[in-house]
Short mmCIF file of C-alpha atoms and ligand atoms in Angstrom, two decimals:
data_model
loop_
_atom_site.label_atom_id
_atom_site.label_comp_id
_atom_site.label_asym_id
_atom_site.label_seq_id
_atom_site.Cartn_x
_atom_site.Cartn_y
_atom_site.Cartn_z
CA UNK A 20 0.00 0.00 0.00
CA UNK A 21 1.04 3.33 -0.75
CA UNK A 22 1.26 6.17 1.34
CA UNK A 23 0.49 10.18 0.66
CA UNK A 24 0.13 12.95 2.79
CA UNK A 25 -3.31 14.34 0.57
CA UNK A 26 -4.62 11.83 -2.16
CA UNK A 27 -6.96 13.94 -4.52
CA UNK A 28 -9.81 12.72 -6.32
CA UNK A 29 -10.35 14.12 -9.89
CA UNK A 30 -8.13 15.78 -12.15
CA UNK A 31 -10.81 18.44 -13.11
CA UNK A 32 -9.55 22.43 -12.35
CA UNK A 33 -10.07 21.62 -9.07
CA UNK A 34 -7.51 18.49 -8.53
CA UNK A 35 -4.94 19.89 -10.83
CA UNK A 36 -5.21 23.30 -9.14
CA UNK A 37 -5.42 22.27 -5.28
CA UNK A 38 -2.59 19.46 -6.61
CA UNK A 39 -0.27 22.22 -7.72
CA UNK A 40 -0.84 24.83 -4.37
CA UNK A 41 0.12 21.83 -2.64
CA UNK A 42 3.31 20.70 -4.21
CA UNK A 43 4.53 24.67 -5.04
CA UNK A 44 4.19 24.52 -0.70
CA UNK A 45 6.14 21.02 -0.20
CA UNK A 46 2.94 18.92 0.48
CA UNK A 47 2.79 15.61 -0.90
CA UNK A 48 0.18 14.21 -2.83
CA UNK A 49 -1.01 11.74 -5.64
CA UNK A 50 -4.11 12.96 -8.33
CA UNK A 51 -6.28 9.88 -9.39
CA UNK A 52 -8.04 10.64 -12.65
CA UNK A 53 -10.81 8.04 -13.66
CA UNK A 54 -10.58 9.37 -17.81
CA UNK A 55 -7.73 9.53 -20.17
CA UNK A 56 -5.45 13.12 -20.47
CA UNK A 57 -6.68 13.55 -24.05
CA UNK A 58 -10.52 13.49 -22.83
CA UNK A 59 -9.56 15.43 -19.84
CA UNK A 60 -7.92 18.05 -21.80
CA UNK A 61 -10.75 18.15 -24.63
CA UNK A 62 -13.89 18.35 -22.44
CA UNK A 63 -15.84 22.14 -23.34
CA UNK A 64 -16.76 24.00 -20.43
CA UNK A 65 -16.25 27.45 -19.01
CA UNK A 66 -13.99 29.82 -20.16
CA UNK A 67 -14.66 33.14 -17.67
CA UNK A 68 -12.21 33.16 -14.64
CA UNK A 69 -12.50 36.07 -11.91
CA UNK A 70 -10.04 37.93 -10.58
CA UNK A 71 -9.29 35.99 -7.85
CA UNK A 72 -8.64 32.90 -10.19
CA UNK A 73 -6.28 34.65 -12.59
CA UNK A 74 -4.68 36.35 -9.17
CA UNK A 75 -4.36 32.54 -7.88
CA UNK A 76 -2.81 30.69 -10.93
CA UNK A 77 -0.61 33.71 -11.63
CA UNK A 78 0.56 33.60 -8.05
CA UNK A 79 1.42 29.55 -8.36
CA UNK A 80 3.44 30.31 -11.30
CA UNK A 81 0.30 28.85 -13.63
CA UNK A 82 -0.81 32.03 -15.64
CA UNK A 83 1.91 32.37 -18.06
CA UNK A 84 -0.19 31.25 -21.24
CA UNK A 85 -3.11 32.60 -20.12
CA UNK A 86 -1.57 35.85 -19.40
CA UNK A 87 -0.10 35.58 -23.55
CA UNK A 88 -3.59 34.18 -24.79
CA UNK A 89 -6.51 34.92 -22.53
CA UNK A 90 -8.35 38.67 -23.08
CA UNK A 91 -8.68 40.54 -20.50
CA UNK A 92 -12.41 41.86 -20.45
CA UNK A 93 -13.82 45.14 -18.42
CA UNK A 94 -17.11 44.42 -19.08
CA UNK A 95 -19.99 43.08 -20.28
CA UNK A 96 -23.51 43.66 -22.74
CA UNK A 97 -27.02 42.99 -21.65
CA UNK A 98 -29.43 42.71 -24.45
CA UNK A 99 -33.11 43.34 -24.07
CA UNK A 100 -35.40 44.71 -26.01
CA UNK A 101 -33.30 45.28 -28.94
CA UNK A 102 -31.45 47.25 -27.29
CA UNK A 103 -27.83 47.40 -25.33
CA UNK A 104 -26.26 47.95 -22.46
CA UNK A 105 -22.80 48.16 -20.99
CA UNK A 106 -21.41 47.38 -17.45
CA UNK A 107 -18.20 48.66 -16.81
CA UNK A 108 -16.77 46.50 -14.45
CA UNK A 109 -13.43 48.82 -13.35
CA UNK A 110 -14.77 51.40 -12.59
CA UNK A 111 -17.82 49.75 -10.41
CA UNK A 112 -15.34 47.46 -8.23
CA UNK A 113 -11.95 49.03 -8.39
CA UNK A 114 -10.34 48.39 -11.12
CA UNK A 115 -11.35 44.38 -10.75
CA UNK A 116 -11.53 42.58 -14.40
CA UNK A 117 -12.26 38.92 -15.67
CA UNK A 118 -10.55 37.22 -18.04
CA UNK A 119 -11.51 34.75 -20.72
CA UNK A 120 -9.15 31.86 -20.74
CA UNK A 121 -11.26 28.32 -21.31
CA UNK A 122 -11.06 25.86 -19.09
CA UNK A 123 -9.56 23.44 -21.68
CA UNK A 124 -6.57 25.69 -21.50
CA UNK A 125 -6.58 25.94 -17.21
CA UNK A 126 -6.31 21.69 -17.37
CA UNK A 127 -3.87 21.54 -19.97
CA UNK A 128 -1.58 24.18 -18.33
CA UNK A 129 -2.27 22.77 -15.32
CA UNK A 130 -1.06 19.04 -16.23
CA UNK A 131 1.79 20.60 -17.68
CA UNK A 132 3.26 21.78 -14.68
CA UNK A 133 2.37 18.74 -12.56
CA UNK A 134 5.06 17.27 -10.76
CA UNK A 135 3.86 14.64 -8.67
CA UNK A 136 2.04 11.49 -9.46
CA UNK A 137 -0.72 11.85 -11.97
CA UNK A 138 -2.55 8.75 -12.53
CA UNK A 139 -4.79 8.90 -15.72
CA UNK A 140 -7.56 6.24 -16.02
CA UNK A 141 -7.26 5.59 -12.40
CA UNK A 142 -10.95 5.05 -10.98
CA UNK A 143 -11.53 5.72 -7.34
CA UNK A 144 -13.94 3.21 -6.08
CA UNK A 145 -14.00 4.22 -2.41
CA UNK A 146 -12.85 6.93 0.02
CA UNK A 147 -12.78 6.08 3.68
CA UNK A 148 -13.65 9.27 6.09
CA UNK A 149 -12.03 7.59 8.91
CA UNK A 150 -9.14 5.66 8.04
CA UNK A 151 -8.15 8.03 4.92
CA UNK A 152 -7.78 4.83 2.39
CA UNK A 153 -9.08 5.12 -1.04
CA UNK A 154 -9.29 2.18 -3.51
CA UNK A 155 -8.98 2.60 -7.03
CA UNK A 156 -8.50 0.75 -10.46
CA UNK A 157 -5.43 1.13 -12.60
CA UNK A 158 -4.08 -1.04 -15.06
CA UNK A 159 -6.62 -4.19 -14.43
CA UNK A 160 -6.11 -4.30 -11.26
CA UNK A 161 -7.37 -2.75 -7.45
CA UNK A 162 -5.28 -0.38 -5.57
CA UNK A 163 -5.29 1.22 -2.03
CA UNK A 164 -3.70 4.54 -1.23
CA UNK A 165 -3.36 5.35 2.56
CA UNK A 166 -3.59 9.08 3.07
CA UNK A 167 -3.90 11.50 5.90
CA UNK A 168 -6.38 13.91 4.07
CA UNK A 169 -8.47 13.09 1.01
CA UNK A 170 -10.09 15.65 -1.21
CA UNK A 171 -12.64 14.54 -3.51
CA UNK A 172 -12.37 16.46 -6.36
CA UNK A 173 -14.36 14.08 -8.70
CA UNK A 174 -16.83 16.35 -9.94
CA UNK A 175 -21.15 15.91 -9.03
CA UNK A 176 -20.87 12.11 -10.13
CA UNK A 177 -18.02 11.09 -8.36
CA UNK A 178 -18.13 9.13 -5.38
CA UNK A 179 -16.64 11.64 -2.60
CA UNK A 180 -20.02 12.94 -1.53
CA UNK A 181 -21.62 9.61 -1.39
CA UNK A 182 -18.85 8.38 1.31
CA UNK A 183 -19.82 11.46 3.33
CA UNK A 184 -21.87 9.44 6.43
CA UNK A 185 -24.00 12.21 6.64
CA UNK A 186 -24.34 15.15 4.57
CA UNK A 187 -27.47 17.51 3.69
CA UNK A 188 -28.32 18.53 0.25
CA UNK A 189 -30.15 21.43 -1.14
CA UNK A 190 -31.05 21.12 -4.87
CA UNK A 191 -32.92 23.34 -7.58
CA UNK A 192 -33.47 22.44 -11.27
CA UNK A 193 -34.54 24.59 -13.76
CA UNK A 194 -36.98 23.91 -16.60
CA UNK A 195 -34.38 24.82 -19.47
CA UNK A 196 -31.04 24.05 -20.40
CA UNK A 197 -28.07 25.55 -22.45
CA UNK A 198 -27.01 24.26 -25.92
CA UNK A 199 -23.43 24.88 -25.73
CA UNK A 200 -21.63 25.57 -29.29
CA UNK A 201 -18.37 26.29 -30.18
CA UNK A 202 -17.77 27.82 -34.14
CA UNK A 203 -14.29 28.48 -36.24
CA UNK A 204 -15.63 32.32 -36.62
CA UNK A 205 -14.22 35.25 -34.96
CA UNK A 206 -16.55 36.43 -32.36
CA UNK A 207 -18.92 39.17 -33.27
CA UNK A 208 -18.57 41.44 -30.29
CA UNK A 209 -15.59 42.71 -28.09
CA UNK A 210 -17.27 41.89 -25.07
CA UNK A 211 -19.79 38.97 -23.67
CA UNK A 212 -23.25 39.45 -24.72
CA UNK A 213 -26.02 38.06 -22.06
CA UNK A 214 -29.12 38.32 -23.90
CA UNK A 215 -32.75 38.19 -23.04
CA UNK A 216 -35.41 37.57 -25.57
CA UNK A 217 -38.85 36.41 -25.39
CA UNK A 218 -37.99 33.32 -27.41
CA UNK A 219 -35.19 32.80 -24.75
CA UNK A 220 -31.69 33.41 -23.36
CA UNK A 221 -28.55 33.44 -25.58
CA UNK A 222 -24.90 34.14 -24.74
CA UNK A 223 -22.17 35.24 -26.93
CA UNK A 224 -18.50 34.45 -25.46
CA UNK A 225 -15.59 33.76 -27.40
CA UNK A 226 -12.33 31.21 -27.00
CA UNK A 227 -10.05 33.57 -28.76
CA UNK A 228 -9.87 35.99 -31.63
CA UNK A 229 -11.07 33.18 -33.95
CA UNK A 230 -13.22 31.03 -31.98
CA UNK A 231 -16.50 31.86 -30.79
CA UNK A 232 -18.42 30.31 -28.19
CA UNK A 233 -22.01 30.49 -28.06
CA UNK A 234 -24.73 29.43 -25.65
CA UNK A 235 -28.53 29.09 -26.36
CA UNK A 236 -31.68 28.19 -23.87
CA UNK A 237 -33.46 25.04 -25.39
CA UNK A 238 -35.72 22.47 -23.72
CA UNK A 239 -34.25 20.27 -21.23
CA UNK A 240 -35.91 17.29 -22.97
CA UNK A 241 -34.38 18.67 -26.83
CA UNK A 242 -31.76 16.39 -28.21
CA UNK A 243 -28.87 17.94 -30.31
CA UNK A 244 -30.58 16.26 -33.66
CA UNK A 245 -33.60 18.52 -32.97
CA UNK A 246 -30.37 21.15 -33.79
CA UNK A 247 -29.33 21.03 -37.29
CA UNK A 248 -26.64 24.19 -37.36
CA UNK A 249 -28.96 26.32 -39.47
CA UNK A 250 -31.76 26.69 -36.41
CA UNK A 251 -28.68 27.30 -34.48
CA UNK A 252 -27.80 30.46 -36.34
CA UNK A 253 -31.26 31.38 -37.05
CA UNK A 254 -32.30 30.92 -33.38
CA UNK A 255 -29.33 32.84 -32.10
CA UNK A 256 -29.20 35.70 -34.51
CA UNK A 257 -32.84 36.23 -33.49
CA UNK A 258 -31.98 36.47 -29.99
CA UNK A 259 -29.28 38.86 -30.17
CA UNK A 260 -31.21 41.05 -32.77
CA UNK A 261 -30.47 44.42 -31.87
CA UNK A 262 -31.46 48.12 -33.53
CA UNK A 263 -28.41 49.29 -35.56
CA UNK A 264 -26.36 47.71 -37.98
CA UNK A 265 -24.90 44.75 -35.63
CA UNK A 266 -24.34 41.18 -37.23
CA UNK A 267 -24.16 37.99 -36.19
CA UNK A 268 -20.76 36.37 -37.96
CA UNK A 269 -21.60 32.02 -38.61
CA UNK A 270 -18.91 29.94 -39.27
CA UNK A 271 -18.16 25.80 -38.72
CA UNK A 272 -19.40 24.18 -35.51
CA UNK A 273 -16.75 22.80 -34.18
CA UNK A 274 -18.17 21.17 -30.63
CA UNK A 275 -21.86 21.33 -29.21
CA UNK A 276 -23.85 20.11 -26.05
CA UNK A 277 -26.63 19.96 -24.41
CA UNK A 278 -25.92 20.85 -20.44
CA UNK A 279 -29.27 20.90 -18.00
CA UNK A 280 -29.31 23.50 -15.73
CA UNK A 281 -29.44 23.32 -11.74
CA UNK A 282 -28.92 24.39 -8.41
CA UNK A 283 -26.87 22.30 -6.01
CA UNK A 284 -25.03 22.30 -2.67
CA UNK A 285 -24.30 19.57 -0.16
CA UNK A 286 -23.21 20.46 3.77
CA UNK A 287 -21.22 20.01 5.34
CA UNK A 288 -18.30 20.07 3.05
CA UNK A 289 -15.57 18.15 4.87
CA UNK A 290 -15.82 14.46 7.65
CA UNK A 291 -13.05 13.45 9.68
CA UNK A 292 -10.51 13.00 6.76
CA UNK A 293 -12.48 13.37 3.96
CA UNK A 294 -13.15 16.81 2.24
CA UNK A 295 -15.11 17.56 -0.85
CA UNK A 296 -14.14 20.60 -2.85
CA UNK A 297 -15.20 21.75 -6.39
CA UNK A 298 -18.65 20.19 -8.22
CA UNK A 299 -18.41 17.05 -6.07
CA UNK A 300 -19.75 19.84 -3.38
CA UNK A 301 -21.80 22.21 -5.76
CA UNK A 302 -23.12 23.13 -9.03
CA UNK A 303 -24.31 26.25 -9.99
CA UNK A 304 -26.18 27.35 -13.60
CA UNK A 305 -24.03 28.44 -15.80
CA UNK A 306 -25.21 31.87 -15.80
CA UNK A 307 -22.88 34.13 -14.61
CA UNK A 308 -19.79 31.70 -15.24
CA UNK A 309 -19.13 30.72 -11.22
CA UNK A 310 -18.95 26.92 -11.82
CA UNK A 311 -14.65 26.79 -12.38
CA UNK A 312 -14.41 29.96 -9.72
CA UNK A 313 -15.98 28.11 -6.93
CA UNK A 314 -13.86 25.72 -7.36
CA UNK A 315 -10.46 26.93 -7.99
CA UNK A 316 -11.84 29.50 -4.19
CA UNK A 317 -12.77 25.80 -2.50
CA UNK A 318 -9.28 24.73 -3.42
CA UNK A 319 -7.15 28.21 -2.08
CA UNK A 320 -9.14 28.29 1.14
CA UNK A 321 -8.06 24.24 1.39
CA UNK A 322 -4.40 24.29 0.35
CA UNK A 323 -3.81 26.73 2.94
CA UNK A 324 -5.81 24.75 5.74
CA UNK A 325 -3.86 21.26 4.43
CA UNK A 326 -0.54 23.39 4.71
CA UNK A 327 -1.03 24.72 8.13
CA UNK A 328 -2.18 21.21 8.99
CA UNK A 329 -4.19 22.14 11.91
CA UNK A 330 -7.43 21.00 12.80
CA UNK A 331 -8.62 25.00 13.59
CA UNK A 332 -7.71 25.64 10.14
CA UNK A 333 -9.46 22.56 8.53
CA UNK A 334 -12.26 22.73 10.71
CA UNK A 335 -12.87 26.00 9.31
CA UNK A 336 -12.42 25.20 6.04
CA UNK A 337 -16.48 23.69 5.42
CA UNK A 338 -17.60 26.91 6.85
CA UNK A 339 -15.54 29.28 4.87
CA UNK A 340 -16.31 27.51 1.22
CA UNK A 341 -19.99 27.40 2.13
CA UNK A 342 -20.10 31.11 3.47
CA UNK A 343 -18.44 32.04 -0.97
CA UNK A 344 -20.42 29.10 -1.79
CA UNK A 345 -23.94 30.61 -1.24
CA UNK A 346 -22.97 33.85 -2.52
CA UNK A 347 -22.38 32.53 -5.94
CA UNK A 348 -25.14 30.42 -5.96
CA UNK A 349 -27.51 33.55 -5.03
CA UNK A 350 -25.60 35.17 -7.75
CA UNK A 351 -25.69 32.59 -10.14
CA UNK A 352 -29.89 32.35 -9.75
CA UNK A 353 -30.80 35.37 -9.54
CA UNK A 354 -28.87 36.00 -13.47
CA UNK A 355 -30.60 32.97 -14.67
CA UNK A 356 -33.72 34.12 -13.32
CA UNK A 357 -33.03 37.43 -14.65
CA UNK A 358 -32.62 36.30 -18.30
CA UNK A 359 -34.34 33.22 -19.10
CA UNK A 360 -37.87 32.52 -20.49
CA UNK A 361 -39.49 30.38 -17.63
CA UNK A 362 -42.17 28.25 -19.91
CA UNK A 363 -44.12 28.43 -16.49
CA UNK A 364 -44.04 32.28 -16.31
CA UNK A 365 -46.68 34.13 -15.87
CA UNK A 366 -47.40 37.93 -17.71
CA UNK A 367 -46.70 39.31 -14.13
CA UNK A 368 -43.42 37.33 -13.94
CA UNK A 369 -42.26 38.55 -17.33
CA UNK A 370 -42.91 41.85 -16.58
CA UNK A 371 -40.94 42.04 -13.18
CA UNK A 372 -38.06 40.27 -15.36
CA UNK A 373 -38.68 43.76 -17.99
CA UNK A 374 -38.70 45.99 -14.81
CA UNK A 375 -35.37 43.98 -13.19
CA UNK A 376 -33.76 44.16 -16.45
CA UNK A 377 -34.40 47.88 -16.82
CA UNK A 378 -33.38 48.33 -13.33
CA UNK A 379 -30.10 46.71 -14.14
CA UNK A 380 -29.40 48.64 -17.08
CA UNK A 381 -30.10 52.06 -15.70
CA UNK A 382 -29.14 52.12 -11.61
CA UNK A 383 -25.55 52.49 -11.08
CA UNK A 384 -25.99 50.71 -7.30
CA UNK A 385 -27.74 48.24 -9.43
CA UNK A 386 -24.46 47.58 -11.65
CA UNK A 387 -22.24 47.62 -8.75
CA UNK A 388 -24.03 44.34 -7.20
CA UNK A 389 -23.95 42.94 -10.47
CA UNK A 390 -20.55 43.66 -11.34
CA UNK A 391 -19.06 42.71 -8.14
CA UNK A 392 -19.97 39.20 -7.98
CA UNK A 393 -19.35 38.93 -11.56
CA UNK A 394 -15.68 39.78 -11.18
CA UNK A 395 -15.85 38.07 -7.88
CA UNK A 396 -16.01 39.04 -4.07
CA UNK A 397 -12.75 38.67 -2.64
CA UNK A 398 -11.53 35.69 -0.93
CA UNK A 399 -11.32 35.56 2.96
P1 LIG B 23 -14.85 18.51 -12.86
O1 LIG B 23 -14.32 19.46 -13.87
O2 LIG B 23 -16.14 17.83 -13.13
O3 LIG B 23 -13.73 17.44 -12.59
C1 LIG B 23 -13.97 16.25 -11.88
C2 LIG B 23 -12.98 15.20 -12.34
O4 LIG B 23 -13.11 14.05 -11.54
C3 LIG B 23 -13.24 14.76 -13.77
O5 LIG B 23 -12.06 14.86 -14.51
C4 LIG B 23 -13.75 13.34 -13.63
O6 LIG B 23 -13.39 12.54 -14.74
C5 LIG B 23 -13.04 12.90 -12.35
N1 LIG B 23 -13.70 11.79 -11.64
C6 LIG B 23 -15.02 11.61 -11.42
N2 LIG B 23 -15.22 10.50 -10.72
C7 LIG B 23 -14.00 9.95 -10.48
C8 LIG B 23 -13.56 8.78 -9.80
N3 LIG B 23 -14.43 7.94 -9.22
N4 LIG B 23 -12.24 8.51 -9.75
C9 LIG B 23 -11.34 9.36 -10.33
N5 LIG B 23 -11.71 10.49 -10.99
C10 LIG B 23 -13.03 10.76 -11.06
N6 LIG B 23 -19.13 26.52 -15.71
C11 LIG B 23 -19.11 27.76 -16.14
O7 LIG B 23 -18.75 28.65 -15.36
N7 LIG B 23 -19.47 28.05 -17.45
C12 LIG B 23 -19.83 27.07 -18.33
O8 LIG B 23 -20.13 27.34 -19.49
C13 LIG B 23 -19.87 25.74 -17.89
N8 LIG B 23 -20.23 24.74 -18.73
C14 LIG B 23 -20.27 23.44 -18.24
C15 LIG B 23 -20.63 22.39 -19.07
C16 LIG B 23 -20.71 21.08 -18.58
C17 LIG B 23 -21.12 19.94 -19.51
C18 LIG B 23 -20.40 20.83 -17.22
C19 LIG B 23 -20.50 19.41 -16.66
C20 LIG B 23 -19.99 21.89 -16.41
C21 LIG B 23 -19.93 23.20 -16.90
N9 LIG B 23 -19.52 24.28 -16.09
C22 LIG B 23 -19.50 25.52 -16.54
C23 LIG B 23 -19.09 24.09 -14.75
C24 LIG B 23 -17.57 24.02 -14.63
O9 LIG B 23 -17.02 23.46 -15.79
C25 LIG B 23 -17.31 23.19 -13.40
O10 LIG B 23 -17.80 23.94 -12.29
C26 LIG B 23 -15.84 22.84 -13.20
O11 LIG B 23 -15.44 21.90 -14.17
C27 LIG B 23 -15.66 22.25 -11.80
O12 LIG B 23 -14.41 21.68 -11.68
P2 LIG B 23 -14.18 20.41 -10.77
O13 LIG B 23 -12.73 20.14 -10.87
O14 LIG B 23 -14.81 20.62 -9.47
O15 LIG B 23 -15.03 19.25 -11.45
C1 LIG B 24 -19.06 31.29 -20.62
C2 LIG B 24 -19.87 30.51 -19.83
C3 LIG B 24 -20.72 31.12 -18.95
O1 LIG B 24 -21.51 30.38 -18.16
C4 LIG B 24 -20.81 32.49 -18.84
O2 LIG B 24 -21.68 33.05 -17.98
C5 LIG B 24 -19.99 33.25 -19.62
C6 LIG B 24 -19.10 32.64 -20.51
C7 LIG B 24 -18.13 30.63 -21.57
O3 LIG B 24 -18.14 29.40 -21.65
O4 LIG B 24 -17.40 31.34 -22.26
#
C-alpha cells in the first residue's frame, strides 16, 4: 500500500489546481483521474475566470499562457429589447476585471506543470472518512492509497459525496437548459453578450480571436438532432437582434452540447478525513460563469488549511467555502432568473423580469451588485 500525505480525487480544475498549491508549498500528494489526459484536456466547459482565479494561478506560477492568450475583459452587454447595455466593471469594483481563458486551456496548463504522481484512467472506487484509504482501479487491477487527508475532487458524479456518512443537500433544477456551441468564426462582439429575448436566453462568449463560443436556452428534454446548425444560427441571430447595424458572424461548428441546468449544494463540506471541494460539493447554472471559480476559491481556502495542517484551520475550512459558496449560488440564480424565459411564467413574472432588467441597465448601485460578484467578491 502506498502512502500520501493528501490523495486527490479528480483531475478536473479543481484536482490539478489544489494538486499544484500543494506541491509549489512542499505537500505531498497523488491525483487519481478516472478518464484519459486527451478526454480530460478536450472536455468544453467554461472559459470566464475572476479575478481571484487569474490572481491565484498567476501567483502559483500557472498564468503564463493565459496571461499571452486569454483577453482581459472590463465588461460586459445585456441585451433586451433590442437594445444594449454596458457594465463597466473597473470602474464599479476598483479596477477588478475577468478574463476569458477556457477551461480546456486551465487543465492543460495545469497538467503541464504537474510534478507529482498523476494517474490517468485511475478510478476511485471508495474513500474512507475515517481511516483516509481510497481504492482505485489502474491497469486491471485494485489499488489502495493510505492518506492523511483526502479531497474529492471528482466532480457531481463522483463518489466523494456519497462516502460522506452524513451530509445535507439542497437542490434546484430549472426547466431549461443551455445548448453549448463552439464555431471556427471570430466572435462578433468585443465583449460577452447576455441576452434576453422572449424566445429565450442566448450568450455570446468567445475562445479567442477566432473562436467563438455560443450558448442558447433550449428544452431540457431537446436532443442535439432537434439542432441542425442552421436553427442554431437562425435561433441565435434572433436572440441577439439588436437596432443598428450589428451582425451575427456564422462559421463551422466545431463542438456542441446539451448541459441541463441546476442548483446544487451539499453540507457540510468536509468528515473526519475526507473533504469535498469543487462540483463534487456544488453546481451552480451556468449563468454568470461561477462553476470553475468556486472551485479553484474551494481549493485556495483548502491548500492553505492542508498546509497549516491544523485541525482550527481545517475545521474551518467547510464553513468558509460554504459562506463564498452561497454567494455565488444567489448570484448565479438570480442571473438565470433574470434572463431566461421560464415556460411556467406568468405575464406578471415577465414583466418584473422587464422591470429587473431595466433596473439593471439604468441604476448604477444596481451595476455595482452585479458587477461585483461577476468579477468576484474577494476571498477571505
Ligand atoms: P470537474 O471538472 O467535473 O472534474 C472532476 C474530475 O473528476 C473529472 O475529470 C472526472 O473525470 C473525475 N472523476 C469523477 N469520478 C471519479 C472517480 N471515481 N475517480 C477518479 N476520478 C473521477 N461553468 C461555467 O462557469 N461556465 C460554463 O459554461 C460551464 N459549462 C459546463 C458544461 C458542462 C457539460 C459541465 C458538466 C460543467 C460546466 N460548467 C460551466 C461548470 C464548470 O465546468 C465546473 O464547475 C468545473 O469543471 C468544476 O471543476 P471540478 O474540478 O470541481 O469538477
Ligand atoms: C461562458 C460561460 C458562462 O456560463 C458564462 O456566464 C460566460 C461565458 C463561456 O463558456 O465562455
Amino acid at each position: 500500500m502506498t502512502h500520501t500525505r493528501v490523495g486527490i480525487i479528480g483531475a478536473g480544475p479543481a484536482g490539478l489546481l489544489l494538486g499544484h498549491l500543494l506541491s509549489a508549498r512542499g505537500v505531498d500528494n497523488v491525483i487519481l483521474e478516472s478518464r484519459t489526459r486527451e478526454h480530460v484536456e478536450h472536455r468544453q466547459r467554461a472559459g470566464v475566470l475572476e479575478q481571484n482565479t487569474v490572481d491565484v494561478l498567476r501567483a502559483c506560477g500557472a498564468g503564463a499562457r493565459m496571461d499571452r492568450q486569454g483577453l482581459v475583459h472590463e465588461g460586459i452587454e445585456l441585451r433586451f429589447d433590442r437594445e444594449s447595455h454596458r457594465i463597466d466593471f473597473p470602474s464599479l469594483t476598483g479596477g477588478r476585471t475577468v478574463m476569458v481563458y477556457a477551461q480546456t486551456e486551465v487543465v492543460k496548463d495545469l497538467i503541464a506543470l504537474r510534478e507529482g504522481p498523476l494517474l490517468f484512467e485511475a478510478e476511485a472506487l471508495s474513500a474512507d472518512p475515517d481511516t483516509g484509504v481510497v481504492r482505485y482501479r489502474h491497469d486491471d487491477g485494485q489499488h489502495e492509497l493510505r492518506c492523511d487527508f483526502v479531497v474529492a475532487c471528482d466532480g457531481f458524479h463522483g463518489i466523494g459525496r456519497a462516502a460522506m456518512p452524513s451530509i445535507t443537500t439542497f437542490q434546484r433544477d430549472y426547466p431549461f437548459a443551455w445548448l453549448g456551441i463552439l464555431a471556427d468564426v471570430p466572435p462578433s462582439c468585443q465583449e460577452l453578450i447576455y441576452a434576453h429575448h422572449e424566445r429565450g436566453f442566448a450568450l455570446h462568449s468567445m475562445r479567442s480571436p477566432h473562436v467563438s463560443r455560443l450558448y442558447l436556452q433550449v428544452d431540457p428534454r431537446d436532443d442535439l438532432a432537434d439542432w441542425p446548425d442552421e436553427r442554431i444560427w437562425d435561433e441565435l441571430e434572433t436572440r441577439f437582434a439588436v437596432e443598428g447595424d450589428w451582425k451575427l458572424e456564422r462559421g463551422p461548428i466545431t463542438d456542441r452540447s446539451i448541459t441541463p441546468m441546476r442548483s446544487f449544494v451539499a453540507e457540510p463540506m468536509r468528515h473526519r478525513r475526507l473533504f469535498l471541494a469543487g462540483d463534487a460539493a456544488h453546481i451552480v447554472p451556468p449563468t454568470g460563469a461561477k462553476g470553475l471559480n468556486l472551485a479553484a476559491a474551494d481549493v485556495t481556502l483548502l491548500a492553505r488549511a492542508l498546509t497549516g495542517g491544523e485541525e482550527e484551520l481545517l475545521g474551518g475550512y467547510s464553513e468558509a467555502a460554504l459562506r463564498r459558496v452561497w454567494r455565488a449560488e444567489h448570484f448565479s440564480y438570480q442571473m438565470t432568473s433574470m434572463l431566461h424565459r421560464d415556460p411556467h411564467q406568468t405575464p406578471f413574472d415577465y414583466r418584473l423580469q422587464l422591470s429587473q432588467l431595466r433596473y439593471t441597465a439604468g441604476s448604477p448601485a444596481a451595476q455595482a451588485s452585479l458587477a461585483e460578484n461577476y468579477v468576484g467578491l474577494p476571498l477571505s
